[in-house]
PDB file of C-alpha atoms in Angstrom:
ATOM      1  CA  MET H 843      71.400  62.937  13.895  1.00  0.00           C
ATOM      2  CA  PHE H 844      73.899  63.767  11.308  1.00  0.00           C
ATOM      3  CA  ILE H 845      76.447  64.124  13.666  1.00  0.00           C
ATOM      4  CA  PHE H 846      75.855  59.926  14.690  1.00  0.00           C
ATOM      5  CA  THR H 847      76.305  59.086  11.180  1.00  0.00           C
ATOM      6  CA  ILE H 848      79.852  61.405  11.000  1.00  0.00           C
ATOM      7  CA  LEU H 849      80.930  59.565  14.320  1.00  0.00           C
ATOM      8  CA  PHE H 850      79.654  56.144  13.229  1.00  0.00           C
ATOM      9  CA  TYR H 851      81.743  56.077  10.058  1.00  0.00           C
ATOM     10  CA  LEU H 852      84.485  57.842  11.705  1.00  0.00           C
ATOM     11  CA  SER H 853      84.813  55.014  14.601  1.00  0.00           C
ATOM     12  CA  VAL H 854      84.873  52.431  12.009  1.00  0.00           C
ATOM     13  CA  GLY H 855      87.790  53.916  10.001  1.00  0.00           C
ATOM     14  CA  ILE H 856      89.846  54.509  13.427  1.00  0.00           C
ATOM     15  CA  THR H 857      88.924  50.988  14.065  1.00  0.00           C
ATOM     16  CA  ILE H 858      90.084  49.645  10.850  1.00  0.00           C
ATOM     17  CA  LEU H 859      93.032  51.915  11.090  1.00  0.00           C
ATOM     18  CA  ALA H 860      93.860  50.393  14.506  1.00  0.00           C
ATOM     19  CA  ILE H 861      93.664  46.661  13.605  1.00  0.00           C
ATOM     20  CA  ILE H 862      95.900  47.168  10.557  1.00  0.00           C
ATOM     21  CA  LEU H 863      98.430  49.006  12.779  1.00  0.00           C
ATOM     22  CA  ALA H 864      98.155  46.312  15.276  1.00  0.00           C
ATOM     23  CA  ILE H 865      98.940  43.827  13.047  1.00  0.00           C
ATOM     24  CA  LYS H 866     101.646  45.536  11.324  1.00  0.00           C
ATOM     25  CA  ILE H 867     103.279  47.654  13.792  1.00  0.00           C
ATOM     26  CA  ASN H 868     102.358  46.984  17.516  1.00  0.00           C
ATOM     27  CA  PRO H 869      99.211  44.953  18.956  1.00  0.00           C
ATOM     28  CA  LYS H 870      98.879  47.514  21.543  1.00  0.00           C
ATOM     29  CA  TYR H 871      96.641  49.235  19.196  1.00  0.00           C
ATOM     30  CA  TYR H 872      94.251  46.541  19.591  1.00  0.00           C
ATOM     31  CA  TRP H 873      92.730  48.257  22.613  1.00  0.00           C
ATOM     32  CA  ILE H 874      91.970  51.677  20.684  1.00  0.00           C
ATOM     33  CA  GLY H 875      90.533  49.355  18.165  1.00  0.00           C
ATOM     34  CA  SER H 876      88.398  47.684  20.598  1.00  0.00           C
ATOM     35  CA  LEU H 877      87.301  50.943  22.120  1.00  0.00           C
ATOM     36  CA  THR H 878      86.046  52.280  19.056  1.00  0.00           C
ATOM     37  CA  SER H 879      84.480  49.545  17.866  1.00  0.00           C
ATOM     38  CA  TYR H 880      82.699  49.254  21.369  1.00  0.00           C
ATOM     39  CA  PHE H 881      81.416  52.968  20.565  1.00  0.00           C
ATOM     40  CA  PHE H 882      80.525  51.893  16.729  1.00  0.00           C
ATOM     41  CA  SER H 883      78.615  49.282  18.064  1.00  0.00           C
ATOM     42  CA  PHE H 884      77.057  51.117  20.308  1.00  0.00           C
ATOM     43  CA  LEU H 885      76.037  53.911  17.576  1.00  0.00           C
ATOM     44  CA  GLY H 886      74.678  50.957  15.403  1.00  0.00           C
ATOM     45  CA  SER H 887      72.979  49.261  18.318  1.00  0.00           C
ATOM     46  CA  LEU H 888      69.420  49.741  17.293  1.00  0.00           C
ATOM     47  CA  SER H 889      70.195  47.794  13.819  1.00  0.00           C
ATOM     48  CA  ILE H 890      73.593  45.995  13.676  1.00  0.00           C
ATOM     49  CA  GLY H 891      75.023  47.157  17.285  1.00  0.00           C
ATOM     50  CA  ILE H 892      74.584  43.412  18.673  1.00  0.00           C
ATOM     51  CA  TYR H 893      76.638  42.082  15.589  1.00  0.00           C
ATOM     52  CA  THR H 894      79.482  44.076  15.301  1.00  0.00           C
ATOM     53  CA  LEU H 895      79.991  43.883  18.988  1.00  0.00           C
ATOM     54  CA  SER H 896      81.642  40.580  18.109  1.00  0.00           C
ATOM     55  CA  ILE H 897      84.319  42.630  16.393  1.00  0.00           C
ATOM     56  CA  THR H 898      84.846  44.207  20.035  1.00  0.00           C
ATOM     57  CA  PHE H 899      85.084  40.994  21.830  1.00  0.00           C
ATOM     58  CA  ALA H 900      87.529  39.619  19.286  1.00  0.00           C
ATOM     59  CA  LEU H 901      89.712  42.677  19.459  1.00  0.00           C
ATOM     60  CA  PHE H 902      89.485  42.818  23.208  1.00  0.00           C
ATOM     61  CA  ALA H 903      90.185  39.342  23.687  1.00  0.00           C
ATOM     62  CA  LEU H 904      93.245  39.826  21.077  1.00  0.00           C
ATOM     63  CA  ALA H 905      94.533  42.518  23.288  1.00  0.00           C
ATOM     64  CA  LEU H 906      94.349  40.939  26.447  1.00  0.00           C
ATOM     65  CA  ALA H 907      96.081  37.949  25.040  1.00  0.00           C
ATOM     66  CA  HIS H 908      98.957  39.968  23.726  1.00  0.00           C
ATOM     67  CA  LYS H 909      99.330  41.770  26.992  1.00  0.00           C
ATOM     68  CA  MET H 910      99.784  38.497  29.244  1.00  0.00           C
ATOM     69  CA  LYS H 911     102.289  37.389  26.252  1.00  0.00           C
ATOM     70  CA  TRP H 912      99.800  34.394  25.194  1.00  0.00           C
ATOM     71  CA  ILE H 913     100.044  34.810  21.390  1.00  0.00           C
ATOM     72  CA  LYS H 914     103.381  33.006  20.207  1.00  0.00           C
ATOM     73  CA  ASN H 915     102.232  32.880  16.270  1.00  0.00           C
ATOM     74  CA  TYR H 916      98.972  33.393  14.205  1.00  0.00           C
ATOM     75  CA  LEU H 917      97.267  29.922  15.156  1.00  0.00           C
ATOM     76  CA  TYR H 918      97.037  31.103  18.803  1.00  0.00           C
ATOM     77  CA  SER H 919      95.507  34.526  17.573  1.00  0.00           C
ATOM     78  CA  ILE H 920      92.604  32.109  15.642  1.00  0.00           C
ATOM     79  CA  VAL H 921      92.310  30.284  19.200  1.00  0.00           C
ATOM     80  CA  VAL H 922      91.613  33.472  21.160  1.00  0.00           C
ATOM     81  CA  ILE H 923      89.484  34.816  18.322  1.00  0.00           C
ATOM     82  CA  MET H 924      87.161  31.614  18.312  1.00  0.00           C
ATOM     83  CA  ILE H 925      87.212  31.483  21.959  1.00  0.00           C
ATOM     84  CA  SER H 926      86.249  35.196  22.233  1.00  0.00           C
ATOM     85  CA  LEU H 927      83.480  34.618  19.555  1.00  0.00           C
ATOM     86  CA  ILE H 928      81.774  31.956  21.892  1.00  0.00           C
ATOM     87  CA  ILE H 929      81.964  34.085  24.593  1.00  0.00           C
ATOM     88  CA  TRP H 930      80.207  36.772  22.432  1.00  0.00           C
ATOM     89  CA  ILE H 931      77.427  34.608  21.284  1.00  0.00           C
ATOM     90  CA  LEU H 932      76.900  33.251  25.170  1.00  0.00           C
ATOM     91  CA  SER H 933      76.811  36.935  26.258  1.00  0.00           C
ATOM     92  CA  ILE H 934      74.092  37.736  23.476  1.00  0.00           C
ATOM     93  CA  LEU H 935      71.716  34.824  24.128  1.00  0.00           C
ATOM     94  CA  ILE H 936      72.124  35.211  28.317  1.00  0.00           C
ATOM     95  CA  ILE H 937      72.907  39.195  28.893  1.00  0.00           C
ATOM     96  CA  ASP H 938      70.475  41.807  27.867  1.00  0.00           C
ATOM     97  CA  ASP H 939      71.409  44.415  25.039  1.00  0.00           C
ATOM     98  CA  ALA H 940      70.768  47.130  27.751  1.00  0.00           C
ATOM     99  CA  TRP H 941      73.473  45.549  29.854  1.00  0.00           C
ATOM    100  CA  LEU H 942      75.843  44.886  27.054  1.00  0.00           C
ATOM    101  CA  PHE H 943      76.019  48.833  26.671  1.00  0.00           C
ATOM    102  CA  TYR H 944      76.004  49.693  30.089  1.00  0.00           C
ATOM    103  CA  PRO H 945      78.631  52.353  30.177  1.00  0.00           C
ATOM    104  CA  PHE H 946      77.067  54.384  27.861  1.00  0.00           C
ATOM    105  CA  ARG H 947      73.895  54.402  29.816  1.00  0.00           C
ATOM    106  CA  LEU H 948      75.723  55.816  32.269  1.00  0.00           C
ATOM    107  CA  VAL H 949      76.650  58.563  30.231  1.00  0.00           C
ATOM    108  CA  LEU H 950      74.238  59.222  28.508  1.00  0.00           C
TER     109      LEU H 950
END
């Protein structure tokens, strides 16, 4: 079980680093941040995972919006984050947790 704790904190650190790099250097780092935040959401799924999944939704939405060249300034980023949080709220209310973490069920 200690290895899962190490993996959790390592993925949190990589997510934070990816967010900083995405803001400062290149928005492509949002993709890495969304994948690692999805991983630590899964590892924390017994306690706080469903709430940290909101970070994954926001980072994935930012990555997708930058890829589609929809983000022109910080106001567009705020709108994208708000829309992703609405989608997250609807997802946790409608979709079962097992389906939100379905890719990990395939692996494990």
